[in-house]
Amino acid sequence: MNILVTGAAGFIGSHLSERLAELGHVVRGVDCLTDTYSRELKALNVRQIQERGVTFLPLDLADDELADALAGIEVIFHLAAQPGISAATPLGTFVRNNVVATSRLLDAARRCRTLRGLVNVSTSAVYGANATCDETAQPAPASAYGVTKLAAEQLVLSNALDEGVSAWSLRLSSVIGPRERPEKLYTRLIGCILED
Protein backbone atom coordinates (compact mmCIF):
# COMPACT_ATOMS: atom_id res chain seq x y z
CA MET A 1 0.00 0.00 0.00
CA ASN A 2 1.20 3.57 -0.70
CA ILE A 3 1.10 5.53 2.56
CA LEU A 4 1.79 9.17 3.43
CA VAL A 5 2.83 10.01 7.00
CA THR A 6 2.78 13.70 7.94
CA GLY A 7 4.95 14.71 10.88
CA ALA A 8 7.33 11.89 9.91
CA ALA A 9 10.35 13.51 11.58
CA GLY A 10 8.60 13.61 14.95
CA PHE A 11 8.55 11.16 17.83
CA ILE A 12 5.47 9.12 16.91
CA GLY A 13 5.58 9.81 13.16
CA SER A 14 9.11 8.48 12.78
CA HIS A 15 8.26 5.24 14.59
CA LEU A 16 5.07 4.81 12.56
CA SER A 17 6.92 5.46 9.28
CA GLU A 18 9.56 2.85 10.13
CA ARG A 19 7.01 0.25 11.17
CA LEU A 20 4.90 0.69 8.05
CA ALA A 21 8.01 0.36 5.88
CA GLU A 22 9.03 -2.78 7.80
CA LEU A 23 5.59 -4.23 7.02
CA GLY A 24 6.30 -3.81 3.31
CA HIS A 25 4.35 -0.63 2.56
CA VAL A 26 5.70 2.15 0.35
CA VAL A 27 5.98 5.07 2.76
CA ARG A 28 6.38 8.75 1.97
CA GLY A 29 7.14 10.94 4.99
CA VAL A 30 6.47 14.67 5.14
CA ASP A 31 7.63 17.16 7.78
CA CYS A 32 8.45 20.87 7.78
CA LEU A 33 11.06 20.44 10.53
CA THR A 34 9.86 23.30 12.72
CA ASP A 35 12.05 24.53 15.55
CA THR A 36 9.72 23.19 18.25
CA TYR A 37 12.80 21.34 19.46
CA SER A 38 16.30 20.60 18.17
CA ARG A 39 16.54 20.30 14.40
CA GLU A 40 19.47 17.93 14.97
CA LEU A 41 17.15 15.46 16.71
CA LYS A 42 14.64 15.73 13.88
CA ALA A 43 17.41 15.29 11.30
CA LEU A 44 18.49 12.12 13.12
CA ASN A 45 14.90 10.82 12.95
CA VAL A 46 14.80 11.60 9.22
CA ARG A 47 18.04 9.69 8.62
CA GLN A 48 16.68 6.71 10.57
CA ILE A 49 13.44 6.53 8.58
CA GLN A 50 15.31 6.94 5.29
CA GLU A 51 17.56 4.03 6.26
CA ARG A 52 14.38 1.94 6.53
CA GLY A 53 13.34 2.90 2.99
CA VAL A 54 10.99 5.81 3.73
CA THR A 55 11.05 8.60 1.15
CA PHE A 56 11.25 11.94 2.97
CA LEU A 57 9.89 15.25 1.66
CA PRO A 58 10.58 18.47 3.59
CA LEU A 59 7.20 20.18 3.09
CA ASP A 60 5.11 22.64 5.09
CA LEU A 61 1.46 21.56 4.92
CA ALA A 62 0.32 25.13 5.61
CA ASP A 63 2.28 26.66 2.70
CA ASP A 64 3.65 24.22 0.15
CA GLU A 65 2.06 22.58 -2.87
CA LEU A 66 1.00 19.06 -1.83
CA ALA A 67 -0.19 17.40 -5.05
CA ASP A 68 3.10 15.60 -5.77
CA ALA A 69 3.36 14.38 -2.17
CA LEU A 70 -0.10 12.81 -2.43
CA ALA A 71 0.29 11.34 -5.93
CA GLY A 72 -0.76 7.69 -5.80
CA ILE A 73 -1.31 7.70 -2.02
CA GLU A 74 -3.90 5.26 -0.67
CA VAL A 75 -3.79 6.03 3.06
CA ILE A 76 -2.74 9.14 4.97
CA PHE A 77 -1.61 9.11 8.60
CA HIS A 78 -1.78 12.76 9.66
CA LEU A 79 0.47 13.38 12.67
CA ALA A 80 1.91 16.80 11.76
CA ALA A 81 0.93 19.39 14.36
CA GLN A 82 2.05 22.14 16.68
CA PRO A 83 2.47 20.17 19.90
CA GLY A 84 2.21 21.19 23.52
CA ILE A 85 -0.03 23.09 25.87
CA SER A 86 2.41 25.89 26.65
CA ALA A 87 1.00 29.40 26.89
CA ALA A 88 4.33 30.59 25.44
CA THR A 89 3.24 29.43 21.98
CA PRO A 90 1.03 32.05 20.28
CA LEU A 91 -2.50 31.04 19.30
CA GLY A 92 -1.74 31.88 15.67
CA THR A 93 0.99 29.20 15.61
CA PHE A 94 -1.45 26.55 16.84
CA VAL A 95 -4.07 27.67 14.30
CA ARG A 96 -1.58 27.66 11.43
CA ASN A 97 0.02 24.29 12.20
CA ASN A 98 -3.05 22.40 13.45
CA VAL A 99 -6.05 23.87 11.62
CA VAL A 100 -4.74 25.50 8.44
CA ALA A 101 -2.28 22.65 7.76
CA THR A 102 -5.03 20.05 8.23
CA SER A 103 -7.42 22.00 6.02
CA ARG A 104 -4.85 22.28 3.22
CA LEU A 105 -3.99 18.58 3.52
CA LEU A 106 -7.69 17.71 3.21
CA ASP A 107 -8.06 20.03 0.19
CA ALA A 108 -5.17 18.25 -1.54
CA ALA A 109 -6.54 14.85 -0.50
CA ARG A 110 -9.87 15.63 -2.21
CA ARG A 111 -8.01 15.68 -5.53
CA CYS A 112 -6.21 12.38 -4.82
CA ARG A 113 -8.26 9.75 -6.67
CA THR A 114 -6.33 6.82 -5.16
CA LEU A 115 -7.06 7.77 -1.53
CA ARG A 116 -8.93 5.12 0.47
CA GLY A 117 -8.65 6.45 4.03
CA LEU A 118 -7.18 8.98 6.41
CA VAL A 119 -6.13 8.52 10.03
CA ASN A 120 -5.90 11.82 11.91
CA VAL A 121 -3.83 11.68 15.09
CA SER A 122 -5.38 13.93 17.71
CA THR A 123 -4.89 14.22 21.45
CA SER A 124 -6.57 13.62 24.78
CA ALA A 125 -6.10 17.37 25.35
CA VAL A 126 -9.46 17.81 23.58
CA TYR A 127 -11.04 16.58 26.84
CA GLY A 128 -9.53 19.42 28.86
CA ALA A 129 -7.64 19.55 32.13
CA ASN A 130 -8.94 16.16 33.37
CA ALA A 131 -8.20 14.02 30.34
CA THR A 132 -8.69 10.74 32.21
CA CYS A 133 -12.12 9.96 30.78
CA ASP A 134 -13.07 7.51 28.05
CA GLU A 135 -13.84 8.43 24.46
CA THR A 136 -17.56 8.87 25.14
CA ALA A 137 -16.90 12.02 27.23
CA GLN A 138 -17.70 15.39 25.72
CA PRO A 139 -14.67 17.40 24.58
CA ALA A 140 -13.91 20.47 26.70
CA PRO A 141 -10.46 21.66 25.62
CA ALA A 142 -8.71 24.00 28.06
CA SER A 143 -5.74 25.02 25.88
CA ALA A 144 -5.13 26.47 22.42
CA TYR A 145 -3.56 23.13 21.52
CA GLY A 146 -6.68 21.19 22.54
CA VAL A 147 -9.01 23.67 20.82
CA THR A 148 -7.11 23.54 17.53
CA LYS A 149 -6.73 19.76 17.57
CA LEU A 150 -10.50 19.43 18.13
CA ALA A 151 -11.05 21.82 15.21
CA ALA A 152 -8.79 19.62 13.07
CA GLU A 153 -10.85 16.57 14.07
CA GLN A 154 -14.03 18.34 12.98
CA LEU A 155 -12.46 19.25 9.63
CA VAL A 156 -11.52 15.60 9.09
CA LEU A 157 -15.03 14.46 10.03
CA SER A 158 -16.78 16.96 7.76
CA ASN A 159 -14.43 16.12 4.88
CA ALA A 160 -15.11 12.40 5.33
CA LEU A 161 -18.85 13.00 5.25
CA ASP A 162 -18.64 15.30 2.21
CA GLU A 163 -16.21 13.17 0.20
CA GLY A 164 -17.21 9.68 1.34
CA VAL A 165 -13.61 8.82 2.28
CA SER A 166 -13.11 6.69 5.38
CA ALA A 167 -11.49 8.74 8.15
CA TRP A 168 -10.72 8.28 11.82
CA SER A 169 -9.33 10.51 14.56
CA LEU A 170 -7.30 8.89 17.31
CA ARG A 171 -7.03 10.79 20.62
CA LEU A 172 -3.66 9.66 21.95
CA SER A 173 -2.77 10.20 25.59
CA SER A 174 0.67 10.38 27.23
CA VAL A 175 2.67 8.48 24.65
CA ILE A 176 6.21 7.79 25.86
CA GLY A 177 9.28 6.12 24.40
CA PRO A 178 12.47 6.56 22.42
CA ARG A 179 12.71 9.84 20.45
CA GLU A 180 10.20 11.55 22.75
CA ARG A 181 10.41 15.35 22.66
CA PRO A 182 13.12 16.71 25.01
CA GLU A 183 10.74 18.87 27.06
CA LYS A 184 8.44 15.98 28.00
CA LEU A 185 8.39 14.65 31.57
CA TYR A 186 10.08 11.28 31.09
CA THR A 187 12.83 12.65 28.87
CA ARG A 188 13.58 15.36 31.43
CA LEU A 189 13.35 12.95 34.37
CA ILE A 190 15.74 10.45 32.78
CA GLY A 191 18.08 13.30 31.88
CA CYS A 192 18.08 14.49 35.52
CA ILE A 193 18.85 10.97 36.74
CA LEU A 194 21.70 10.53 34.26
CA GLU A 195 23.13 13.95 35.13
CA ASP A 196 22.73 13.34 38.87
PDB file of C-alpha atoms in Angstrom:
ATOM      1  CA  MET A   1       0.000   0.000   0.000  1.00  0.00           C
ATOM      2  CA  ASN A   2       1.204   3.573  -0.702  1.00  0.00           C
ATOM      3  CA  ILE A   3       1.097   5.531   2.557  1.00  0.00           C
ATOM      4  CA  LEU A   4       1.786   9.167   3.435  1.00  0.00           C
ATOM      5  CA  VAL A   5       2.829  10.009   7.004  1.00  0.00           C
ATOM      6  CA  THR A   6       2.783  13.695   7.944  1.00  0.00           C
ATOM      7  CA  GLY A   7       4.951  14.709  10.879  1.00  0.00           C
ATOM      8  CA  ALA A   8       7.328  11.894   9.914  1.00  0.00           C
ATOM      9  CA  ALA A   9      10.350  13.506  11.584  1.00  0.00           C
ATOM     10  CA  GLY A  10       8.603  13.611  14.953  1.00  0.00           C
ATOM     11  CA  PHE A  11       8.545  11.156  17.832  1.00  0.00           C
ATOM     12  CA  ILE A  12       5.469   9.121  16.908  1.00  0.00           C
ATOM     13  CA  GLY A  13       5.579   9.813  13.157  1.00  0.00           C
ATOM     14  CA  SER A  14       9.113   8.478  12.781  1.00  0.00           C
ATOM     15  CA  HIS A  15       8.263   5.237  14.594  1.00  0.00           C
ATOM     16  CA  LEU A  16       5.067   4.808  12.559  1.00  0.00           C
ATOM     17  CA  SER A  17       6.920   5.456   9.281  1.00  0.00           C
ATOM     18  CA  GLU A  18       9.562   2.852  10.135  1.00  0.00           C
ATOM     19  CA  ARG A  19       7.012   0.248  11.166  1.00  0.00           C
ATOM     20  CA  LEU A  20       4.897   0.695   8.045  1.00  0.00           C
ATOM     21  CA  ALA A  21       8.010   0.356   5.876  1.00  0.00           C
ATOM     22  CA  GLU A  22       9.031  -2.784   7.803  1.00  0.00           C
ATOM     23  CA  LEU A  23       5.588  -4.233   7.025  1.00  0.00           C
ATOM     24  CA  GLY A  24       6.301  -3.811   3.307  1.00  0.00           C
ATOM     25  CA  HIS A  25       4.353  -0.626   2.560  1.00  0.00           C
ATOM     26  CA  VAL A  26       5.704   2.145   0.349  1.00  0.00           C
ATOM     27  CA  VAL A  27       5.978   5.069   2.757  1.00  0.00           C
ATOM     28  CA  ARG A  28       6.379   8.745   1.969  1.00  0.00           C
ATOM     29  CA  GLY A  29       7.136  10.940   4.992  1.00  0.00           C
ATOM     30  CA  VAL A  30       6.468  14.672   5.144  1.00  0.00           C
ATOM     31  CA  ASP A  31       7.626  17.156   7.779  1.00  0.00           C
ATOM     32  CA  CYS A  32       8.454  20.872   7.781  1.00  0.00           C
ATOM     33  CA  LEU A  33      11.064  20.443  10.532  1.00  0.00           C
ATOM     34  CA  THR A  34       9.855  23.299  12.720  1.00  0.00           C
ATOM     35  CA  ASP A  35      12.045  24.528  15.545  1.00  0.00           C
ATOM     36  CA  THR A  36       9.719  23.192  18.250  1.00  0.00           C
ATOM     37  CA  TYR A  37      12.801  21.337  19.461  1.00  0.00           C
ATOM     38  CA  SER A  38      16.301  20.603  18.174  1.00  0.00           C
ATOM     39  CA  ARG A  39      16.544  20.304  14.404  1.00  0.00           C
ATOM     40  CA  GLU A  40      19.467  17.931  14.969  1.00  0.00           C
ATOM     41  CA  LEU A  41      17.152  15.461  16.714  1.00  0.00           C
ATOM     42  CA  LYS A  42      14.639  15.730  13.882  1.00  0.00           C
ATOM     43  CA  ALA A  43      17.408  15.289  11.300  1.00  0.00           C
ATOM     44  CA  LEU A  44      18.490  12.122  13.123  1.00  0.00           C
ATOM     45  CA  ASN A  45      14.898  10.823  12.951  1.00  0.00           C
ATOM     46  CA  VAL A  46      14.797  11.598   9.224  1.00  0.00           C
ATOM     47  CA  ARG A  47      18.042   9.689   8.623  1.00  0.00           C
ATOM     48  CA  GLN A  48      16.685   6.712  10.568  1.00  0.00           C
ATOM     49  CA  ILE A  49      13.437   6.529   8.584  1.00  0.00           C
ATOM     50  CA  GLN A  50      15.306   6.942   5.294  1.00  0.00           C
ATOM     51  CA  GLU A  51      17.562   4.033   6.258  1.00  0.00           C
ATOM     52  CA  ARG A  52      14.377   1.938   6.533  1.00  0.00           C
ATOM     53  CA  GLY A  53      13.341   2.898   2.988  1.00  0.00           C
ATOM     54  CA  VAL A  54      10.990   5.805   3.728  1.00  0.00           C
ATOM     55  CA  THR A  55      11.050   8.602   1.149  1.00  0.00           C
ATOM     56  CA  PHE A  56      11.247  11.936   2.969  1.00  0.00           C
ATOM     57  CA  LEU A  57       9.886  15.245   1.656  1.00  0.00           C
ATOM     58  CA  PRO A  58      10.576  18.475   3.592  1.00  0.00           C
ATOM     59  CA  LEU A  59       7.197  20.181   3.090  1.00  0.00           C
ATOM     60  CA  ASP A  60       5.110  22.639   5.088  1.00  0.00           C
ATOM     61  CA  LEU A  61       1.459  21.560   4.916  1.00  0.00           C
ATOM     62  CA  ALA A  62       0.321  25.132   5.607  1.00  0.00           C
ATOM     63  CA  ASP A  63       2.276  26.657   2.697  1.00  0.00           C
ATOM     64  CA  ASP A  64       3.654  24.224   0.152  1.00  0.00           C
ATOM     65  CA  GLU A  65       2.063  22.575  -2.874  1.00  0.00           C
ATOM     66  CA  LEU A  66       1.004  19.062  -1.826  1.00  0.00           C
ATOM     67  CA  ALA A  67      -0.186  17.398  -5.048  1.00  0.00           C
ATOM     68  CA  ASP A  68       3.097  15.598  -5.772  1.00  0.00           C
ATOM     69  CA  ALA A  69       3.365  14.381  -2.175  1.00  0.00           C
ATOM     70  CA  LEU A  70      -0.101  12.813  -2.431  1.00  0.00           C
ATOM     71  CA  ALA A  71       0.292  11.338  -5.929  1.00  0.00           C
ATOM     72  CA  GLY A  72      -0.763   7.685  -5.798  1.00  0.00           C
ATOM     73  CA  ILE A  73      -1.306   7.696  -2.020  1.00  0.00           C
ATOM     74  CA  GLU A  74      -3.901   5.257  -0.672  1.00  0.00           C
ATOM     75  CA  VAL A  75      -3.787   6.032   3.064  1.00  0.00           C
ATOM     76  CA  ILE A  76      -2.740   9.136   4.973  1.00  0.00           C
ATOM     77  CA  PHE A  77      -1.607   9.109   8.599  1.00  0.00           C
ATOM     78  CA  HIS A  78      -1.776  12.759   9.659  1.00  0.00           C
ATOM     79  CA  LEU A  79       0.470  13.382  12.668  1.00  0.00           C
ATOM     80  CA  ALA A  80       1.906  16.804  11.758  1.00  0.00           C
ATOM     81  CA  ALA A  81       0.927  19.385  14.363  1.00  0.00           C
ATOM     82  CA  GLN A  82       2.049  22.139  16.676  1.00  0.00           C
ATOM     83  CA  PRO A  83       2.466  20.174  19.897  1.00  0.00           C
ATOM     84  CA  GLY A  84       2.205  21.194  23.524  1.00  0.00           C
ATOM     85  CA  ILE A  85      -0.029  23.088  25.868  1.00  0.00           C
ATOM     86  CA  SER A  86       2.408  25.894  26.649  1.00  0.00           C
ATOM     87  CA  ALA A  87       1.004  29.404  26.895  1.00  0.00           C
ATOM     88  CA  ALA A  88       4.334  30.589  25.440  1.00  0.00           C
ATOM     89  CA  THR A  89       3.243  29.425  21.977  1.00  0.00           C
ATOM     90  CA  PRO A  90       1.035  32.049  20.275  1.00  0.00           C
ATOM     91  CA  LEU A  91      -2.505  31.041  19.302  1.00  0.00           C
ATOM     92  CA  GLY A  92      -1.736  31.877  15.669  1.00  0.00           C
ATOM     93  CA  THR A  93       0.987  29.204  15.605  1.00  0.00           C
ATOM     94  CA  PHE A  94      -1.449  26.545  16.838  1.00  0.00           C
ATOM     95  CA  VAL A  95      -4.075  27.670  14.299  1.00  0.00           C
ATOM     96  CA  ARG A  96      -1.577  27.657  11.427  1.00  0.00           C
ATOM     97  CA  ASN A  97       0.018  24.295  12.195  1.00  0.00           C
ATOM     98  CA  ASN A  98      -3.053  22.399  13.451  1.00  0.00           C
ATOM     99  CA  VAL A  99      -6.051  23.870  11.623  1.00  0.00           C
ATOM    100  CA  VAL A 100      -4.735  25.502   8.442  1.00  0.00           C
ATOM    101  CA  ALA A 101      -2.278  22.650   7.761  1.00  0.00           C
ATOM    102  CA  THR A 102      -5.033  20.049   8.232  1.00  0.00           C
ATOM    103  CA  SER A 103      -7.423  21.995   6.016  1.00  0.00           C
ATOM    104  CA  ARG A 104      -4.848  22.281   3.224  1.00  0.00           C
ATOM    105  CA  LEU A 105      -3.991  18.578   3.517  1.00  0.00           C
ATOM    106  CA  LEU A 106      -7.691  17.713   3.208  1.00  0.00           C
ATOM    107  CA  ASP A 107      -8.059  20.031   0.190  1.00  0.00           C
ATOM    108  CA  ALA A 108      -5.168  18.253  -1.538  1.00  0.00           C
ATOM    109  CA  ALA A 109      -6.539  14.846  -0.500  1.00  0.00           C
ATOM    110  CA  ARG A 110      -9.866  15.632  -2.209  1.00  0.00           C
ATOM    111  CA  ARG A 111      -8.007  15.679  -5.532  1.00  0.00           C
ATOM    112  CA  CYS A 112      -6.211  12.384  -4.818  1.00  0.00           C
ATOM    113  CA  ARG A 113      -8.258   9.750  -6.666  1.00  0.00           C
ATOM    114  CA  THR A 114      -6.335   6.820  -5.161  1.00  0.00           C
ATOM    115  CA  LEU A 115      -7.063   7.773  -1.533  1.00  0.00           C
ATOM    116  CA  ARG A 116      -8.929   5.122   0.470  1.00  0.00           C
ATOM    117  CA  GLY A 117      -8.646   6.449   4.029  1.00  0.00           C
ATOM    118  CA  LEU A 118      -7.178   8.979   6.413  1.00  0.00           C
ATOM    119  CA  VAL A 119      -6.132   8.521  10.033  1.00  0.00           C
ATOM    120  CA  ASN A 120      -5.898  11.819  11.915  1.00  0.00           C
ATOM    121  CA  VAL A 121      -3.829  11.685  15.092  1.00  0.00           C
ATOM    122  CA  SER A 122      -5.382  13.935  17.706  1.00  0.00           C
ATOM    123  CA  THR A 123      -4.888  14.221  21.448  1.00  0.00           C
ATOM    124  CA  SER A 124      -6.572  13.616  24.780  1.00  0.00           C
ATOM    125  CA  ALA A 125      -6.102  17.374  25.346  1.00  0.00           C
ATOM    126  CA  VAL A 126      -9.458  17.809  23.577  1.00  0.00           C
ATOM    127  CA  TYR A 127     -11.038  16.577  26.841  1.00  0.00           C
ATOM    128  CA  GLY A 128      -9.530  19.420  28.861  1.00  0.00           C
ATOM    129  CA  ALA A 129      -7.642  19.547  32.133  1.00  0.00           C
ATOM    130  CA  ASN A 130      -8.940  16.163  33.371  1.00  0.00           C
ATOM    131  CA  ALA A 131      -8.195  14.020  30.338  1.00  0.00           C
ATOM    132  CA  THR A 132      -8.686  10.741  32.208  1.00  0.00           C
ATOM    133  CA  CYS A 133     -12.119   9.962  30.780  1.00  0.00           C
ATOM    134  CA  ASP A 134     -13.073   7.511  28.055  1.00  0.00           C
ATOM    135  CA  GLU A 135     -13.840   8.430  24.461  1.00  0.00           C
ATOM    136  CA  THR A 136     -17.562   8.871  25.137  1.00  0.00           C
ATOM    137  CA  ALA A 137     -16.896  12.018  27.229  1.00  0.00           C
ATOM    138  CA  GLN A 138     -17.697  15.387  25.719  1.00  0.00           C
ATOM    139  CA  PRO A 139     -14.671  17.400  24.581  1.00  0.00           C
ATOM    140  CA  ALA A 140     -13.906  20.468  26.703  1.00  0.00           C
ATOM    141  CA  PRO A 141     -10.457  21.665  25.619  1.00  0.00           C
ATOM    142  CA  ALA A 142      -8.706  24.004  28.056  1.00  0.00           C
ATOM    143  CA  SER A 143      -5.741  25.021  25.884  1.00  0.00           C
ATOM    144  CA  ALA A 144      -5.131  26.465  22.424  1.00  0.00           C
ATOM    145  CA  TYR A 145      -3.555  23.132  21.524  1.00  0.00           C
ATOM    146  CA  GLY A 146      -6.681  21.192  22.539  1.00  0.00           C
ATOM    147  CA  VAL A 147      -9.015  23.670  20.815  1.00  0.00           C
ATOM    148  CA  THR A 148      -7.115  23.535  17.525  1.00  0.00           C
ATOM    149  CA  LYS A 149      -6.727  19.757  17.574  1.00  0.00           C
ATOM    150  CA  LEU A 150     -10.496  19.431  18.125  1.00  0.00           C
ATOM    151  CA  ALA A 151     -11.052  21.820  15.210  1.00  0.00           C
ATOM    152  CA  ALA A 152      -8.794  19.615  13.068  1.00  0.00           C
ATOM    153  CA  GLU A 153     -10.854  16.565  14.071  1.00  0.00           C
ATOM    154  CA  GLN A 154     -14.028  18.341  12.976  1.00  0.00           C
ATOM    155  CA  LEU A 155     -12.465  19.249   9.625  1.00  0.00           C
ATOM    156  CA  VAL A 156     -11.517  15.600   9.091  1.00  0.00           C
ATOM    157  CA  LEU A 157     -15.030  14.457  10.026  1.00  0.00           C
ATOM    158  CA  SER A 158     -16.784  16.959   7.760  1.00  0.00           C
ATOM    159  CA  ASN A 159     -14.428  16.125   4.879  1.00  0.00           C
ATOM    160  CA  ALA A 160     -15.108  12.398   5.325  1.00  0.00           C
ATOM    161  CA  LEU A 161     -18.848  12.999   5.250  1.00  0.00           C
ATOM    162  CA  ASP A 162     -18.637  15.300   2.210  1.00  0.00           C
ATOM    163  CA  GLU A 163     -16.207  13.170   0.202  1.00  0.00           C
ATOM    164  CA  GLY A 164     -17.208   9.680   1.338  1.00  0.00           C
ATOM    165  CA  VAL A 165     -13.615   8.819   2.282  1.00  0.00           C
ATOM    166  CA  SER A 166     -13.107   6.694   5.383  1.00  0.00           C
ATOM    167  CA  ALA A 167     -11.489   8.744   8.148  1.00  0.00           C
ATOM    168  CA  TRP A 168     -10.722   8.284  11.818  1.00  0.00           C
ATOM    169  CA  SER A 169      -9.333  10.511  14.556  1.00  0.00           C
ATOM    170  CA  LEU A 170      -7.302   8.887  17.312  1.00  0.00           C
ATOM    171  CA  ARG A 171      -7.027  10.793  20.616  1.00  0.00           C
ATOM    172  CA  LEU A 172      -3.662   9.656  21.950  1.00  0.00           C
ATOM    173  CA  SER A 173      -2.773  10.203  25.589  1.00  0.00           C
ATOM    174  CA  SER A 174       0.665  10.385  27.227  1.00  0.00           C
ATOM    175  CA  VAL A 175       2.666   8.476  24.648  1.00  0.00           C
ATOM    176  CA  ILE A 176       6.210   7.792  25.858  1.00  0.00           C
ATOM    177  CA  GLY A 177       9.278   6.119  24.403  1.00  0.00           C
ATOM    178  CA  PRO A 178      12.475   6.558  22.419  1.00  0.00           C
ATOM    179  CA  ARG A 179      12.705   9.839  20.448  1.00  0.00           C
ATOM    180  CA  GLU A 180      10.204  11.546  22.753  1.00  0.00           C
ATOM    181  CA  ARG A 181      10.413  15.352  22.658  1.00  0.00           C
ATOM    182  CA  PRO A 182      13.119  16.712  25.007  1.00  0.00           C
ATOM    183  CA  GLU A 183      10.738  18.867  27.063  1.00  0.00           C
ATOM    184  CA  LYS A 184       8.436  15.983  27.996  1.00  0.00           C
ATOM    185  CA  LEU A 185       8.393  14.647  31.569  1.00  0.00           C
ATOM    186  CA  TYR A 186      10.079  11.276  31.091  1.00  0.00           C
ATOM    187  CA  THR A 187      12.827  12.654  28.874  1.00  0.00           C
ATOM    188  CA  ARG A 188      13.575  15.363  31.430  1.00  0.00           C
ATOM    189  CA  LEU A 189      13.345  12.946  34.374  1.00  0.00           C
ATOM    190  CA  ILE A 190      15.739  10.446  32.784  1.00  0.00           C
ATOM    191  CA  GLY A 191      18.076  13.305  31.885  1.00  0.00           C
ATOM    192  CA  CYS A 192      18.083  14.490  35.520  1.00  0.00           C
ATOM    193  CA  ILE A 193      18.846  10.974  36.737  1.00  0.00           C
ATOM    194  CA  LEU A 194      21.700  10.529  34.263  1.00  0.00           C
ATOM    195  CA  GLU A 195      23.129  13.952  35.133  1.00  0.00           C
ATOM    196  CA  ASP A 196      22.733  13.338  38.869  1.00  0.00           C
TER     197      ASP A 196
END
